[in-house]
């Protein structure tokens, strides 16, 4: 498998509203054919991670971030530059780009419009029906589909629960499992709990049969200190937990969902499950955000 470098210091943002540290999009080359991009947290507190994977025939972009405006969030220009650089080293006529999504929430699809009309580019639709049709998943959400980038096979796994059209993407070349908002070091917002339980089972079964080098989600909302989280909405993340999770975390989340299926928040060392609307927890988060801004502390209380 291709070796990965996932040891990154992501920009931590700023405690006050105006001001920015770092570029609008932080670009990290985890491997020559694997790029991790992150939207600047001061532009949008969601600070989503996006992934750009290169094969011989086509590139695959997973997610388009939280901001449509190309002057604030120049995703198309960044991706074009990265593809040009790749093609300079690996010349190929008719190289394609496929733009897919971990799921269709606004912070993962906002810059889709930057790619409309781009030459040799296919955009995957947002509904489960569109995703299933594009990749040829005939019995959604059961089964998986393989998608060939040219000498690099991706496996697409339906994982509804956070969102009806959510998918995970496994890359045979590097062993990364991209899990979107289904699994990441943060608050896992579960909209459909039985579907989420089923999807975690699917992911655990998949990981048991495939070498998973790292589980990479779409956000970080926790600090390195276990059991804590940054206040919801915070644009300042000092000392964030690392992005990669071990494959064993899938089983830990699954076990947690089997032990406790009651609505509300349940806090674990490196993930937090929010089952349902969690109104009390949301209200507490708003207070924490105000306090953290007033007191200048990253975590609030
Ligand atoms: Zn998200």
PDB file of C-alpha atoms and ligand atoms in Angstrom:
ATOM      1  CA  UNK A   1       0.000   0.000   0.000  1.00  0.00           C
ATOM      2  CA  UNK A   2       1.099   3.557  -0.628  1.00  0.00           C
ATOM      3  CA  UNK A   3       2.599   5.099   2.501  1.00  0.00           C
ATOM      4  CA  UNK A   4       0.706   8.077   3.986  1.00  0.00           C
ATOM      5  CA  UNK A   5       1.868  11.181   5.802  1.00  0.00           C
ATOM      6  CA  UNK A   6      -1.038  12.343   7.970  1.00  0.00           C
ATOM      7  CA  UNK A   7       0.976  14.238  10.539  1.00  0.00           C
ATOM      8  CA  UNK A   8      -0.333  17.746   9.906  1.00  0.00           C
ATOM      9  CA  UNK A   9      -0.724  20.907  11.937  1.00  0.00           C
ATOM     10  CA  UNK A  10      -3.992  22.324  10.699  1.00  0.00           C
ATOM     11  CA  UNK A  11      -4.533  26.058  11.151  1.00  0.00           C
ATOM     12  CA  UNK A  12      -6.202  26.564  14.503  1.00  0.00           C
ATOM     13  CA  UNK A  13      -8.178  29.680  13.609  1.00  0.00           C
ATOM     14  CA  UNK A  14      -8.573  32.769  15.736  1.00  0.00           C
ATOM     15  CA  UNK A  15     -10.516  33.504  18.873  1.00  0.00           C
ATOM     16  CA  UNK A  16     -11.953  36.757  17.585  1.00  0.00           C
ATOM     17  CA  UNK A  17     -14.193  36.966  14.543  1.00  0.00           C
ATOM     18  CA  UNK A  18     -12.194  39.031  12.066  1.00  0.00           C
ATOM     19  CA  UNK A  19      -8.760  37.874  11.123  1.00  0.00           C
ATOM     20  CA  UNK A  20      -7.533  34.744   9.481  1.00  0.00           C
ATOM     21  CA  UNK A  21      -4.519  32.534   9.922  1.00  0.00           C
ATOM     22  CA  UNK A  22      -3.477  30.596   6.865  1.00  0.00           C
ATOM     23  CA  UNK A  23      -4.862  30.405   3.334  1.00  0.00           C
ATOM     24  CA  UNK A  24      -8.569  29.901   2.502  1.00  0.00           C
ATOM     25  CA  UNK A  25      -7.811  26.248   1.718  1.00  0.00           C
ATOM     26  CA  UNK A  26      -5.019  24.337   3.452  1.00  0.00           C
ATOM     27  CA  UNK A  27      -3.560  21.739   1.104  1.00  0.00           C
ATOM     28  CA  UNK A  28      -1.746  18.697   2.461  1.00  0.00           C
ATOM     29  CA  UNK A  29      -0.160  16.070   0.222  1.00  0.00           C
ATOM     30  CA  UNK A  30      -0.655  12.875   2.268  1.00  0.00           C
ATOM     31  CA  UNK A  31       0.842  10.854  -0.606  1.00  0.00           C
ATOM     32  CA  UNK A  32       1.817  11.872  -4.140  1.00  0.00           C
ATOM     33  CA  UNK A  33      -1.616  10.678  -5.376  1.00  0.00           C
ATOM     34  CA  UNK A  34      -3.639  11.686  -2.293  1.00  0.00           C
ATOM     35  CA  UNK A  35      -4.415  15.252  -1.249  1.00  0.00           C
ATOM     36  CA  UNK A  36      -6.246  16.335   1.894  1.00  0.00           C
ATOM     37  CA  UNK A  37      -7.770  19.822   1.715  1.00  0.00           C
ATOM     38  CA  UNK A  38      -9.314  21.777   4.548  1.00  0.00           C
ATOM     39  CA  UNK A  39     -11.455  24.876   4.415  1.00  0.00           C
ATOM     40  CA  UNK A  40     -10.145  27.645   6.680  1.00  0.00           C
ATOM     41  CA  UNK A  41     -12.014  27.592  10.002  1.00  0.00           C
ATOM     42  CA  UNK A  42     -12.222  31.375  10.162  1.00  0.00           C
ATOM     43  CA  UNK A  43     -14.203  31.361   6.895  1.00  0.00           C
ATOM     44  CA  UNK A  44     -16.610  28.724   8.215  1.00  0.00           C
ATOM     45  CA  UNK A  45     -16.575  27.075  11.644  1.00  0.00           C
ATOM     46  CA  UNK A  46     -17.362  23.693  10.061  1.00  0.00           C
ATOM     47  CA  UNK A  47     -13.835  23.719   8.548  1.00  0.00           C
ATOM     48  CA  UNK A  48     -14.619  20.616   6.482  1.00  0.00           C
ATOM     49  CA  UNK A  49     -11.970  18.275   5.070  1.00  0.00           C
ATOM     50  CA  UNK A  50     -12.108  17.432   1.365  1.00  0.00           C
ATOM     51  CA  UNK A  51     -10.182  14.708  -0.416  1.00  0.00           C
ATOM     52  CA  UNK A  52      -8.681  14.655  -3.893  1.00  0.00           C
ATOM     53  CA  UNK A  53      -7.497  11.257  -5.147  1.00  0.00           C
ATOM     54  CA  UNK A  54      -5.616  10.781  -8.418  1.00  0.00           C
ATOM     55  CA  UNK A  55      -5.826   7.704 -10.632  1.00  0.00           C
ATOM     56  CA  UNK A  56      -4.345   7.156 -14.092  1.00  0.00           C
ATOM     57  CA  UNK A  57      -7.584   8.065 -15.910  1.00  0.00           C
ATOM     58  CA  UNK A  58      -9.398  10.414 -13.569  1.00  0.00           C
ATOM     59  CA  UNK A  59      -9.301  12.349 -10.316  1.00  0.00           C
ATOM     60  CA  UNK A  60     -11.931  11.973  -7.628  1.00  0.00           C
ATOM     61  CA  UNK A  61     -12.923  14.919  -5.419  1.00  0.00           C
ATOM     62  CA  UNK A  62     -14.936  14.054  -2.322  1.00  0.00           C
ATOM     63  CA  UNK A  63     -16.970  17.089  -1.173  1.00  0.00           C
ATOM     64  CA  UNK A  64     -16.898  20.749  -2.163  1.00  0.00           C
ATOM     65  CA  UNK A  65     -16.909  22.528   1.192  1.00  0.00           C
ATOM     66  CA  UNK A  66     -19.121  25.023   3.000  1.00  0.00           C
ATOM     67  CA  UNK A  67     -18.820  28.164   0.847  1.00  0.00           C
ATOM     68  CA  UNK A  68     -19.992  28.754  -2.723  1.00  0.00           C
ATOM     69  CA  UNK A  69     -18.193  32.063  -3.378  1.00  0.00           C
ATOM     70  CA  UNK A  70     -14.929  31.394  -5.285  1.00  0.00           C
ATOM     71  CA  UNK A  71     -13.353  34.625  -4.045  1.00  0.00           C
ATOM     72  CA  UNK A  72     -13.697  33.464  -0.420  1.00  0.00           C
ATOM     73  CA  UNK A  73     -13.250  29.765  -1.126  1.00  0.00           C
ATOM     74  CA  UNK A  74     -11.338  29.185  -4.392  1.00  0.00           C
ATOM     75  CA  UNK A  75     -11.859  25.413  -4.565  1.00  0.00           C
ATOM     76  CA  UNK A  76     -12.069  25.136  -8.347  1.00  0.00           C
ATOM     77  CA  UNK A  77      -8.827  27.098  -8.829  1.00  0.00           C
ATOM     78  CA  UNK A  78      -7.070  25.013  -6.165  1.00  0.00           C
ATOM     79  CA  UNK A  79      -8.231  21.709  -7.650  1.00  0.00           C
ATOM     80  CA  UNK A  80      -7.339  22.856 -11.187  1.00  0.00           C
ATOM     81  CA  UNK A  81      -3.814  23.732 -10.037  1.00  0.00           C
ATOM     82  CA  UNK A  82      -3.407  20.361  -8.312  1.00  0.00           C
ATOM     83  CA  UNK A  83      -4.655  18.481 -11.375  1.00  0.00           C
ATOM     84  CA  UNK A  84      -2.359  20.507 -13.664  1.00  0.00           C
ATOM     85  CA  UNK A  85       0.568  19.634 -11.400  1.00  0.00           C
ATOM     86  CA  UNK A  86      -0.405  15.952 -11.470  1.00  0.00           C
ATOM     87  CA  UNK A  87      -0.728  15.961 -15.265  1.00  0.00           C
ATOM     88  CA  UNK A  88       2.633  17.671 -15.592  1.00  0.00           C
ATOM     89  CA  UNK A  89       4.188  14.665 -13.832  1.00  0.00           C
ATOM     90  CA  UNK A  90       1.779  12.090 -15.332  1.00  0.00           C
ATOM     91  CA  UNK A  91       0.757  13.359 -18.796  1.00  0.00           C
ATOM     92  CA  UNK A  92      -2.596  11.899 -19.897  1.00  0.00           C
ATOM     93  CA  UNK A  93      -5.032  13.004 -22.603  1.00  0.00           C
ATOM     94  CA  UNK A  94      -8.674  13.344 -21.678  1.00  0.00           C
ATOM     95  CA  UNK A  95      -8.079  13.247 -17.930  1.00  0.00           C
ATOM     96  CA  UNK A  96     -11.388  13.351 -16.086  1.00  0.00           C
ATOM     97  CA  UNK A  97     -12.633  14.791 -12.800  1.00  0.00           C
ATOM     98  CA  UNK A  98     -15.446  13.214 -10.799  1.00  0.00           C
ATOM     99  CA  UNK A  99     -16.963  15.347  -8.036  1.00  0.00           C
ATOM    100  CA  UNK A 100     -18.756  13.234  -5.437  1.00  0.00           C
ATOM    101  CA  UNK A 101     -19.984  13.871  -1.890  1.00  0.00           C
ATOM    102  CA  UNK A 102     -19.710  12.121   1.437  1.00  0.00           C
ATOM    103  CA  UNK A 103     -23.315  13.333   1.899  1.00  0.00           C
ATOM    104  CA  UNK A 104     -25.428  16.271   0.816  1.00  0.00           C
ATOM    105  CA  UNK A 105     -25.398  18.648   3.802  1.00  0.00           C
ATOM    106  CA  UNK A 106     -24.628  22.269   2.938  1.00  0.00           C
ATOM    107  CA  UNK A 107     -21.074  22.226   4.296  1.00  0.00           C
ATOM    108  CA  UNK A 108     -20.091  19.458   1.844  1.00  0.00           C
ATOM    109  CA  UNK A 109     -21.704  20.585  -1.422  1.00  0.00           C
ATOM    110  CA  UNK A 110     -21.569  24.399  -1.351  1.00  0.00           C
ATOM    111  CA  UNK A 111     -18.947  24.886  -4.081  1.00  0.00           C
ATOM    112  CA  UNK A 112     -20.444  22.369  -6.537  1.00  0.00           C
ATOM    113  CA  UNK A 113     -21.353  25.306  -8.773  1.00  0.00           C
ATOM    114  CA  UNK A 114     -17.661  26.159  -9.248  1.00  0.00           C
ATOM    115  CA  UNK A 115     -17.342  22.931 -11.281  1.00  0.00           C
ATOM    116  CA  UNK A 116     -20.348  23.268 -13.564  1.00  0.00           C
ATOM    117  CA  UNK A 117     -19.204  23.539 -17.172  1.00  0.00           C
ATOM    118  CA  UNK A 118     -15.701  22.307 -16.346  1.00  0.00           C
ATOM    119  CA  UNK A 119     -14.277  20.229 -19.179  1.00  0.00           C
ATOM    120  CA  UNK A 120     -14.435  16.419 -18.725  1.00  0.00           C
ATOM    121  CA  UNK A 121     -16.055  16.740 -15.331  1.00  0.00           C
ATOM    122  CA  UNK A 122     -18.891  14.683 -13.896  1.00  0.00           C
ATOM    123  CA  UNK A 123     -20.795  15.840 -10.806  1.00  0.00           C
ATOM    124  CA  UNK A 124     -22.604  13.215  -8.767  1.00  0.00           C
ATOM    125  CA  UNK A 125     -26.132  14.220  -7.680  1.00  0.00           C
ATOM    126  CA  UNK A 126     -27.156  14.691  -4.064  1.00  0.00           C
ATOM    127  CA  UNK A 127     -29.949  12.203  -3.383  1.00  0.00           C
ATOM    128  CA  UNK A 128     -29.434   8.549  -2.472  1.00  0.00           C
ATOM    129  CA  UNK A 129     -31.086   7.679  -5.813  1.00  0.00           C
ATOM    130  CA  UNK A 130     -28.552   9.794  -7.726  1.00  0.00           C
ATOM    131  CA  UNK A 131     -25.590   8.380  -5.816  1.00  0.00           C
ATOM    132  CA  UNK A 132     -26.816   4.788  -6.235  1.00  0.00           C
ATOM    133  CA  UNK A 133     -27.418   5.303  -9.972  1.00  0.00           C
ATOM    134  CA  UNK A 134     -24.073   6.996 -10.610  1.00  0.00           C
ATOM    135  CA  UNK A 135     -21.988   4.304  -8.940  1.00  0.00           C
ATOM    136  CA  UNK A 136     -24.255   1.349  -9.741  1.00  0.00           C
ATOM    137  CA  UNK A 137     -25.351   0.414  -6.217  1.00  0.00           C
ATOM    138  CA  UNK A 138     -28.421  -1.658  -7.066  1.00  0.00           C
ATOM    139  CA  UNK A 139     -29.842  -2.402  -3.626  1.00  0.00           C
ATOM    140  CA  UNK A 140     -29.131   0.814  -1.666  1.00  0.00           C
ATOM    141  CA  UNK A 141     -28.192   0.913   1.212  1.00  0.00           C
ATOM    142  CA  UNK A 142     -27.026  -2.707   0.876  1.00  0.00           C
ATOM    143  CA  UNK A 143     -23.951  -3.783  -1.006  1.00  0.00           C
ATOM    144  CA  UNK A 144     -21.052  -1.701  -2.255  1.00  0.00           C
ATOM    145  CA  UNK A 145     -19.788  -0.495  -5.627  1.00  0.00           C
ATOM    146  CA  UNK A 146     -16.295  -0.350  -7.075  1.00  0.00           C
ATOM    147  CA  UNK A 147     -15.190   2.728  -8.949  1.00  0.00           C
ATOM    148  CA  UNK A 148     -12.017   2.657 -11.018  1.00  0.00           C
ATOM    149  CA  UNK A 149      -9.889   5.801 -11.219  1.00  0.00           C
ATOM    150  CA  UNK A 150      -7.496   3.978 -13.574  1.00  0.00           C
ATOM    151  CA  UNK A 151      -5.104   1.679 -11.736  1.00  0.00           C
ATOM    152  CA  UNK A 152      -6.724   2.730  -8.467  1.00  0.00           C
ATOM    153  CA  UNK A 153      -9.944   1.157  -7.217  1.00  0.00           C
ATOM    154  CA  UNK A 154     -12.294   2.879  -4.797  1.00  0.00           C
ATOM    155  CA  UNK A 155     -15.037   1.031  -2.981  1.00  0.00           C
ATOM    156  CA  UNK A 156     -18.200   3.004  -2.222  1.00  0.00           C
ATOM    157  CA  UNK A 157     -20.172   1.976   0.846  1.00  0.00           C
ATOM    158  CA  UNK A 158     -23.648   3.383   1.617  1.00  0.00           C
ATOM    159  CA  UNK A 159     -23.761   4.596   5.248  1.00  0.00           C
ATOM    160  CA  UNK A 160     -27.085   6.382   5.885  1.00  0.00           C
ATOM    161  CA  UNK A 161     -27.869   7.562   9.419  1.00  0.00           C
ATOM    162  CA  UNK A 162     -26.313  11.017   9.584  1.00  0.00           C
ATOM    163  CA  UNK A 163     -27.787  11.736   6.155  1.00  0.00           C
ATOM    164  CA  UNK A 164     -29.828   9.533   3.762  1.00  0.00           C
ATOM    165  CA  UNK A 165     -27.315   9.687   0.878  1.00  0.00           C
ATOM    166  CA  UNK A 166     -24.143   9.290   2.983  1.00  0.00           C
ATOM    167  CA  UNK A 167     -21.352   7.115   1.619  1.00  0.00           C
ATOM    168  CA  UNK A 168     -17.971   6.001   2.885  1.00  0.00           C
ATOM    169  CA  UNK A 169     -15.132   5.627   0.389  1.00  0.00           C
ATOM    170  CA  UNK A 170     -12.384   3.042   0.731  1.00  0.00           C
ATOM    171  CA  UNK A 171      -9.206   3.406  -1.289  1.00  0.00           C
ATOM    172  CA  UNK A 172      -7.341   0.157  -1.962  1.00  0.00           C
ATOM    173  CA  UNK A 173      -4.142   1.993  -2.836  1.00  0.00           C
ATOM    174  CA  UNK A 174      -3.610   3.771   0.497  1.00  0.00           C
ATOM    175  CA  UNK A 175      -6.023   1.891   2.761  1.00  0.00           C
ATOM    176  CA  UNK A 176      -7.812   5.077   3.804  1.00  0.00           C
ATOM    177  CA  UNK A 177     -11.489   4.861   4.643  1.00  0.00           C
ATOM    178  CA  UNK A 178     -13.193   8.231   4.138  1.00  0.00           C
ATOM    179  CA  UNK A 179     -16.215   8.403   6.407  1.00  0.00           C
ATOM    180  CA  UNK A 180     -17.582  11.952   5.950  1.00  0.00           C
ATOM    181  CA  UNK A 181     -19.748  12.995   8.917  1.00  0.00           C
ATOM    182  CA  UNK A 182     -20.577   9.399   9.884  1.00  0.00           C
ATOM    183  CA  UNK A 183     -17.293   8.921  11.784  1.00  0.00           C
ATOM    184  CA  UNK A 184     -14.859  11.656  12.828  1.00  0.00           C
ATOM    185  CA  UNK A 185     -13.318  13.003  16.051  1.00  0.00           C
ATOM    186  CA  UNK A 186     -16.310  15.112  17.039  1.00  0.00           C
ATOM    187  CA  UNK A 187     -20.075  15.234  17.480  1.00  0.00           C
ATOM    188  CA  UNK A 188     -21.651  12.531  15.354  1.00  0.00           C
ATOM    189  CA  UNK A 189     -25.102  13.943  14.646  1.00  0.00           C
ATOM    190  CA  UNK A 190     -27.414  10.993  14.111  1.00  0.00           C
ATOM    191  CA  UNK A 191     -30.655  11.684  12.317  1.00  0.00           C
ATOM    192  CA  UNK A 192     -31.812   8.067  11.814  1.00  0.00           C
ATOM    193  CA  UNK A 193     -30.464   5.934  14.647  1.00  0.00           C
ATOM    194  CA  UNK A 194     -31.389   2.431  13.345  1.00  0.00           C
ATOM    195  CA  UNK A 195     -29.828   3.329   9.973  1.00  0.00           C
ATOM    196  CA  UNK A 196     -26.714   4.631  11.760  1.00  0.00           C
ATOM    197  CA  UNK A 197     -26.421   1.401  13.797  1.00  0.00           C
ATOM    198  CA  UNK A 198     -26.712  -0.600  10.595  1.00  0.00           C
ATOM    199  CA  UNK A 199     -24.123   1.558   8.829  1.00  0.00           C
ATOM    200  CA  UNK A 200     -21.627   1.130  11.695  1.00  0.00           C
ATOM    201  CA  UNK A 201     -22.119  -2.614  11.433  1.00  0.00           C
ATOM    202  CA  UNK A 202     -21.478  -2.372   7.686  1.00  0.00           C
ATOM    203  CA  UNK A 203     -18.275  -0.396   8.294  1.00  0.00           C
ATOM    204  CA  UNK A 204     -17.043  -2.822  10.981  1.00  0.00           C
ATOM    205  CA  UNK A 205     -17.687  -5.802   8.700  1.00  0.00           C
ATOM    206  CA  UNK A 206     -15.898  -4.010   5.881  1.00  0.00           C
ATOM    207  CA  UNK A 207     -12.900  -3.129   8.049  1.00  0.00           C
ATOM    208  CA  UNK A 208     -12.659  -6.746   9.231  1.00  0.00           C
ATOM    209  CA  UNK A 209     -12.125  -7.844   5.629  1.00  0.00           C
ATOM    210  CA  UNK A 210      -9.877  -5.038   4.345  1.00  0.00           C
ATOM    211  CA  UNK A 211      -6.672  -3.402   5.552  1.00  0.00           C
ATOM    212  CA  UNK A 212      -7.675   0.033   6.869  1.00  0.00           C
ATOM    213  CA  UNK A 213      -4.671   2.313   7.382  1.00  0.00           C
ATOM    214  CA  UNK A 214      -6.693   5.272   8.663  1.00  0.00           C
ATOM    215  CA  UNK A 215     -10.297   6.350   9.085  1.00  0.00           C
ATOM    216  CA  UNK A 216     -10.593   9.934   7.879  1.00  0.00           C
ATOM    217  CA  UNK A 217     -13.736  11.955   8.451  1.00  0.00           C
ATOM    218  CA  UNK A 218     -14.853  15.403   7.346  1.00  0.00           C
ATOM    219  CA  UNK A 219     -14.409  17.453  10.543  1.00  0.00           C
ATOM    220  CA  UNK A 220     -12.469  17.706  13.808  1.00  0.00           C
ATOM    221  CA  UNK A 221     -14.482  19.027  16.769  1.00  0.00           C
ATOM    222  CA  UNK A 222     -12.454  17.669  19.687  1.00  0.00           C
ATOM    223  CA  UNK A 223      -9.124  18.677  21.203  1.00  0.00           C
ATOM    224  CA  UNK A 224      -6.279  16.251  21.811  1.00  0.00           C
ATOM    225  CA  UNK A 225      -7.506  16.026  25.420  1.00  0.00           C
ATOM    226  CA  UNK A 226     -10.017  13.141  25.468  1.00  0.00           C
ATOM    227  CA  UNK A 227     -13.764  13.523  26.204  1.00  0.00           C
ATOM    228  CA  UNK A 228     -13.736  17.282  25.455  1.00  0.00           C
ATOM    229  CA  UNK A 229     -15.149  19.143  22.449  1.00  0.00           C
ATOM    230  CA  UNK A 230     -14.813  22.633  21.064  1.00  0.00           C
ATOM    231  CA  UNK A 231     -18.004  24.667  21.425  1.00  0.00           C
ATOM    232  CA  UNK A 232     -20.345  24.267  18.468  1.00  0.00           C
ATOM    233  CA  UNK A 233     -19.742  27.201  16.112  1.00  0.00           C
ATOM    234  CA  UNK A 234     -16.266  28.013  17.404  1.00  0.00           C
ATOM    235  CA  UNK A 235     -13.781  29.346  14.841  1.00  0.00           C
ATOM    236  CA  UNK A 236     -10.867  28.619  17.171  1.00  0.00           C
ATOM    237  CA  UNK A 237      -9.572  25.068  17.616  1.00  0.00           C
ATOM    238  CA  UNK A 238      -6.326  25.163  19.631  1.00  0.00           C
ATOM    239  CA  UNK A 239      -4.632  21.765  20.043  1.00  0.00           C
ATOM    240  CA  UNK A 240      -7.033  19.758  17.892  1.00  0.00           C
ATOM    241  CA  UNK A 241      -7.188  15.977  18.021  1.00  0.00           C
ATOM    242  CA  UNK A 242      -5.542  14.330  15.002  1.00  0.00           C
ATOM    243  CA  UNK A 243      -7.762  13.764  11.969  1.00  0.00           C
ATOM    244  CA  UNK A 244      -7.018  10.022  11.530  1.00  0.00           C
ATOM    245  CA  UNK A 245      -8.916   7.548  13.683  1.00  0.00           C
ATOM    246  CA  UNK A 246      -7.870   3.928  14.081  1.00  0.00           C
ATOM    247  CA  UNK A 247     -10.063   1.266  12.489  1.00  0.00           C
ATOM    248  CA  UNK A 248     -10.886   0.057  16.010  1.00  0.00           C
ATOM    249  CA  UNK A 249     -12.837   3.273  16.610  1.00  0.00           C
ATOM    250  CA  UNK A 250     -15.514   1.943  14.245  1.00  0.00           C
ATOM    251  CA  UNK A 251     -16.137  -0.939  16.629  1.00  0.00           C
ATOM    252  CA  UNK A 252     -16.108   1.418  19.636  1.00  0.00           C
ATOM    253  CA  UNK A 253     -18.802   3.582  18.030  1.00  0.00           C
ATOM    254  CA  UNK A 254     -20.814   0.535  17.050  1.00  0.00           C
ATOM    255  CA  UNK A 255     -20.621  -0.852  20.594  1.00  0.00           C
ATOM    256  CA  UNK A 256     -21.721   2.533  21.974  1.00  0.00           C
ATOM    257  CA  UNK A 257     -24.775   2.576  19.697  1.00  0.00           C
ATOM    258  CA  UNK A 258     -25.713  -0.945  20.785  1.00  0.00           C
ATOM    259  CA  UNK A 259     -25.310  -0.189  24.505  1.00  0.00           C
ATOM    260  CA  UNK A 260     -27.249   3.067  24.454  1.00  0.00           C
ATOM    261  CA  UNK A 261     -29.900   3.946  21.879  1.00  0.00           C
ATOM    262  CA  UNK A 262     -31.587   6.659  23.955  1.00  0.00           C
ATOM    263  CA  UNK A 263     -31.894  10.132  22.418  1.00  0.00           C
ATOM    264  CA  UNK A 264     -29.383  12.693  23.696  1.00  0.00           C
ATOM    265  CA  UNK A 265     -25.631  13.134  23.750  1.00  0.00           C
ATOM    266  CA  UNK A 266     -23.207  10.440  24.887  1.00  0.00           C
ATOM    267  CA  UNK A 267     -19.599  11.388  25.289  1.00  0.00           C
ATOM    268  CA  UNK A 268     -16.663   9.065  24.627  1.00  0.00           C
ATOM    269  CA  UNK A 269     -12.898   9.596  24.582  1.00  0.00           C
ATOM    270  CA  UNK A 270     -12.592  10.408  20.864  1.00  0.00           C
ATOM    271  CA  UNK A 271     -16.162  10.734  19.595  1.00  0.00           C
ATOM    272  CA  UNK A 272     -19.509  12.035  20.858  1.00  0.00           C
ATOM    273  CA  UNK A 273     -22.815  10.643  19.656  1.00  0.00           C
ATOM    274  CA  UNK A 274     -25.701  13.114  19.329  1.00  0.00           C
ATOM    275  CA  UNK A 275     -28.766  10.948  18.937  1.00  0.00           C
ATOM    276  CA  UNK A 276     -31.648  13.082  17.681  1.00  0.00           C
ATOM    277  CA  UNK A 277     -32.173  16.846  18.003  1.00  0.00           C
ATOM    278  CA  UNK A 278     -30.407  17.170  21.434  1.00  0.00           C
ATOM    279  CA  UNK A 279     -32.034  20.538  22.258  1.00  0.00           C
ATOM    280  CA  UNK A 280     -30.624  20.755  25.781  1.00  0.00           C
ATOM    281  CA  UNK A 281     -27.091  20.025  24.541  1.00  0.00           C
ATOM    282  CA  UNK A 282     -27.490  22.539  21.696  1.00  0.00           C
ATOM    283  CA  UNK A 283     -28.542  25.254  24.161  1.00  0.00           C
ATOM    284  CA  UNK A 284     -25.571  24.410  26.392  1.00  0.00           C
ATOM    285  CA  UNK A 285     -23.272  24.641  23.362  1.00  0.00           C
ATOM    286  CA  UNK A 286     -24.519  28.179  22.585  1.00  0.00           C
ATOM    287  CA  UNK A 287     -23.668  29.259  26.132  1.00  0.00           C
ATOM    288  CA  UNK A 288     -20.236  27.598  25.892  1.00  0.00           C
ATOM    289  CA  UNK A 289     -19.539  29.397  22.612  1.00  0.00           C
ATOM    290  CA  UNK A 290     -20.400  32.798  24.119  1.00  0.00           C
ATOM    291  CA  UNK A 291     -18.295  32.065  27.208  1.00  0.00           C
ATOM    292  CA  UNK A 292     -15.327  30.822  25.204  1.00  0.00           C
ATOM    293  CA  UNK A 293     -15.380  34.018  23.129  1.00  0.00           C
ATOM    294  CA  UNK A 294     -15.760  36.237  26.191  1.00  0.00           C
ATOM    295  CA  UNK A 295     -13.087  34.461  28.214  1.00  0.00           C
ATOM    296  CA  UNK A 296     -10.760  33.699  25.304  1.00  0.00           C
ATOM    297  CA  UNK A 297     -10.575  30.024  26.067  1.00  0.00           C
ATOM    298  CA  UNK A 298     -10.667  27.404  23.326  1.00  0.00           C
ATOM    299  CA  UNK A 299     -12.881  24.947  25.157  1.00  0.00           C
ATOM    300  CA  UNK A 300     -15.237  27.111  27.171  1.00  0.00           C
ATOM    301  CA  UNK A 301     -16.888  25.417  30.116  1.00  0.00           C
TER     302      UNK A 301
HETATM  303 ZN1  LIG B   1     -20.457  18.272   7.906  1.00  0.00          ZN
END
